[in-house]
Amino acid sequence: MAKTIEELDYQQTPMGDLILRRRTSVSLPGTMVYEVKLNGDFLMSSLVNTSEKALADLALELLRDRPCDVLVGGLGLGCTAQAALAYANVHHVHVVEYLEPVIAWHKNRLVPAADQLMDDPRCELIHGDFFEHVGEGPSHSELRYDAILLDIDHSPESLLDSRHGRFYASDGLVHLTKHLRPGGVFALWSADPPPGFLLDRLKQVFASVDSHVVEFNNPLLHEQDENTIVVAQLAPEDGGARA
């Protein structure tokens, strides 16, 4: 059976050519697969979202006993935001996405998670740069959150844009904590195990830091795969960084 591929959107962006396509799955009959390519590289698939959901779950399980406002860095196909909205104690989910066409996919209901995100009044999609949103300077947000979930770069050592490197430096992580409430959680998705230098820097500003390996079957590779979620939490009395 021949594959059917439909290009749902093509846009030229500051980060390169962005393509959203939909195809029928050969290995999973009856399944529609949504895929994103950026600048010629395969970025994400609706078939592979276990670790994107775990990004929300691992953070928010620590906060079940309190009302939560959540900030998500990176919208993608909406899997992390969708997982966060499944928690009844989550009051708001703000999703910051740099590429405006990605937000348009959801507003135009082109991707599977769009209906839930667009119809849930707790969810707000924000066009902007996440790293400026939580950084130092006049453009940064003054809002504080109970959880900040980040899934933008492939890993802290494989960046979509070299400018993101400032965020993973010690000063960048200190600025991040200023956007968290006491006891707040920062969770980071990484395709690869996080480098030791990042874990050391996180331990300087958070009370606890843990790495979780998320294993899953990757039908695109026909093998077991894994990603890593790093979860860092402030002490309950902290209003920001320890250092």
XYZ file of C-alpha atoms in Angstrom:
243
model
C 0.000 0.000 0.000
C 1.425 3.329 -1.063
C 1.889 6.026 1.546
C -0.393 9.046 1.349
C 1.323 12.260 2.395
C -0.447 15.607 2.584
C 1.396 18.860 3.198
C -0.840 20.857 5.519
C 1.355 23.942 5.799
C 4.636 25.343 4.551
C 6.135 28.566 5.893
C 9.476 30.326 5.659
C 10.528 31.326 9.176
C 13.566 32.966 10.815
C 14.700 29.453 11.767
C 14.293 27.979 8.283
C 11.577 26.294 6.233
C 8.794 24.900 8.425
C 6.590 22.071 7.160
C 3.580 20.380 8.729
C 2.487 17.224 6.977
C 0.019 14.416 7.544
C 0.342 10.860 6.289
C -1.199 7.479 6.739
C 0.873 5.018 8.743
C 1.989 1.858 6.954
C 2.945 0.019 10.155
C -0.191 1.132 12.063
C -3.142 0.828 9.649
C -5.833 3.421 10.145
C -3.511 5.795 12.015
C -2.909 9.322 10.784
C 0.556 10.647 11.575
C 1.355 14.353 11.892
C 4.993 15.333 11.345
C 6.985 18.556 11.538
C 10.189 19.385 9.684
C 12.287 22.492 10.305
C 15.061 23.625 8.003
C 15.149 20.183 6.398
C 15.442 18.287 9.696
C 12.771 16.017 11.138
C 11.571 17.706 14.336
C 8.613 15.805 15.781
C 5.883 13.260 15.149
C 2.491 12.620 16.689
C 3.479 8.938 16.950
C 6.306 9.753 19.377
C 5.037 11.772 22.318
C 5.552 9.656 25.446
C 8.388 11.781 26.804
C 6.658 15.055 25.886
C 3.725 14.014 28.081
C 6.104 12.801 30.794
C 7.594 16.312 30.882
C 4.299 17.567 32.314
C 3.522 14.519 34.427
C 6.873 14.332 36.231
C 6.663 18.003 37.185
C 2.994 18.238 38.104
C 2.890 15.045 40.161
C 5.089 16.956 42.618
C 2.492 19.727 42.850
C -0.799 17.842 43.186
C -1.520 19.380 46.594
C -1.590 23.000 45.370
C -3.259 25.087 42.660
C -0.874 25.494 39.734
C -0.123 28.004 37.042
C 2.059 26.453 34.345
C 4.366 27.961 31.733
C 5.323 25.791 28.751
C 8.246 26.728 26.531
C 7.585 25.333 23.056
C 4.158 24.408 21.646
C 4.989 21.896 18.920
C 2.066 19.524 18.429
C 0.661 20.500 21.819
C 1.346 17.241 23.694
C 2.959 18.788 26.798
C 0.287 21.454 27.168
C -2.412 18.824 26.668
C -0.899 16.665 29.420
C -0.745 19.650 31.791
C -4.404 20.472 31.207
C -5.351 16.958 32.345
C -4.596 18.017 35.943
C -7.629 19.447 37.701
C -5.451 21.568 40.011
C -3.912 23.403 37.031
C -5.585 26.806 36.741
C -3.668 28.289 33.816
C -1.345 27.002 31.097
C 0.588 29.674 29.203
C 2.447 28.321 26.171
C 5.165 30.492 24.625
C 5.996 29.624 21.020
C 8.558 31.449 18.865
C 7.188 30.338 15.482
C 3.852 32.001 14.778
C 2.794 29.383 12.177
C 2.879 26.718 14.905
C 0.309 28.712 16.881
C -1.753 29.089 13.695
C -1.832 25.278 13.288
C -3.702 25.073 16.577
C -5.958 28.058 15.981
C -6.890 26.588 12.589
C -7.374 23.124 14.147
C -4.854 21.405 11.880
C -3.262 19.179 14.555
C -4.794 16.549 16.886
C -4.410 18.426 20.202
C -5.795 21.682 18.828
C -9.403 21.224 19.900
C -8.520 20.613 23.531
C -6.055 23.485 23.720
C -8.262 25.991 21.929
C -11.471 25.017 23.739
C -10.012 24.978 27.262
C -10.277 28.489 28.778
C -7.303 27.717 31.036
C -4.940 27.587 28.027
C -3.352 30.618 26.372
C -0.968 30.484 23.415
C 1.581 33.312 23.372
C 3.704 34.265 20.374
C 7.145 35.129 21.686
C 10.623 33.993 22.613
C 10.540 31.787 25.715
C 14.157 32.602 26.540
C 13.379 36.326 26.580
C 10.162 35.626 28.480
C 12.118 34.195 31.411
C 15.278 36.211 30.927
C 16.660 39.508 32.103
C 15.625 42.726 30.422
C 12.609 44.865 29.598
C 10.862 42.120 27.585
C 10.729 39.550 30.362
C 7.438 38.571 31.990
C 6.744 39.506 35.612
C 4.394 36.554 36.101
C 5.391 33.768 38.463
C 4.485 30.129 37.960
C 4.314 26.916 39.942
C 5.806 24.892 37.084
C 7.884 25.811 34.032
C 8.192 23.096 31.378
C 10.740 23.462 28.579
C 10.880 21.506 25.316
C 12.531 23.593 22.622
C 16.113 22.466 21.972
C 17.116 18.912 21.090
C 19.247 19.032 24.233
C 21.261 21.614 26.206
C 24.190 20.748 23.935
C 22.221 20.579 20.668
C 20.486 23.924 20.320
C 18.006 25.035 17.692
C 19.592 28.482 17.947
C 22.977 29.354 19.457
C 21.377 32.264 21.354
C 19.633 29.752 23.612
C 22.971 28.896 25.190
C 22.677 31.888 27.537
C 19.682 30.290 29.214
C 21.642 27.194 30.272
C 24.421 29.280 31.839
C 24.367 29.878 35.594
C 22.993 33.421 35.257
C 20.244 32.209 32.939
C 19.080 29.602 35.431
C 19.079 32.193 38.228
C 16.828 34.437 36.107
C 14.552 31.443 35.493
C 13.964 30.858 39.200
C 12.672 34.411 39.568
C 9.641 33.280 37.562
C 8.857 30.419 39.948
C 6.901 30.557 43.185
C 8.347 28.957 46.344
C 8.451 25.184 45.902
C 8.082 25.657 42.150
C 9.318 23.103 39.621
C 11.357 23.452 36.453
C 11.327 20.470 34.075
C 13.451 20.128 30.941
C 13.044 17.694 28.027
C 16.246 16.440 26.402
C 16.744 13.944 23.592
C 20.083 12.980 25.158
C 21.263 12.584 28.746
C 21.872 16.078 30.148
C 25.513 17.146 30.486
C 27.041 17.133 33.948
C 27.750 20.865 33.843
C 24.021 21.603 33.521
C 23.090 19.369 36.445
C 25.784 21.047 38.549
C 24.441 24.495 37.674
C 20.871 23.467 38.458
C 21.970 22.137 41.858
C 23.441 25.538 42.647
C 20.049 27.244 42.340
C 17.457 24.529 43.092
C 16.914 22.532 46.284
C 16.583 19.213 44.434
C 17.499 17.996 40.949
C 16.602 14.597 39.463
C 17.014 13.032 36.019
C 14.395 10.602 34.706
C 15.030 8.358 31.716
C 11.780 7.837 29.785
C 11.786 4.688 27.679
C 9.268 4.088 24.909
C 8.734 2.166 21.719
C 9.561 4.335 18.725
C 7.518 3.067 15.763
C 9.452 5.353 13.431
C 12.709 3.546 14.264
C 11.097 0.165 15.024
C 13.036 -0.050 18.273
C 13.070 1.026 21.899
C 14.103 4.623 22.385
C 14.641 6.943 25.327
C 14.715 10.610 26.268
C 15.561 12.312 29.550
C 13.471 14.633 31.699
C 15.331 16.743 34.268
C 13.162 17.928 37.171
C 14.428 20.651 39.527
C 12.439 22.011 42.476
C 12.860 25.052 44.686
C 12.583 24.687 48.440
C 9.115 25.654 49.773
C 10.463 28.788 51.422
C 12.484 29.900 48.386
C 11.337 32.901 46.427
C 14.019 32.356 43.822
C 17.513 31.037 43.410
C 19.568 29.689 46.287
C 22.677 31.453 45.042
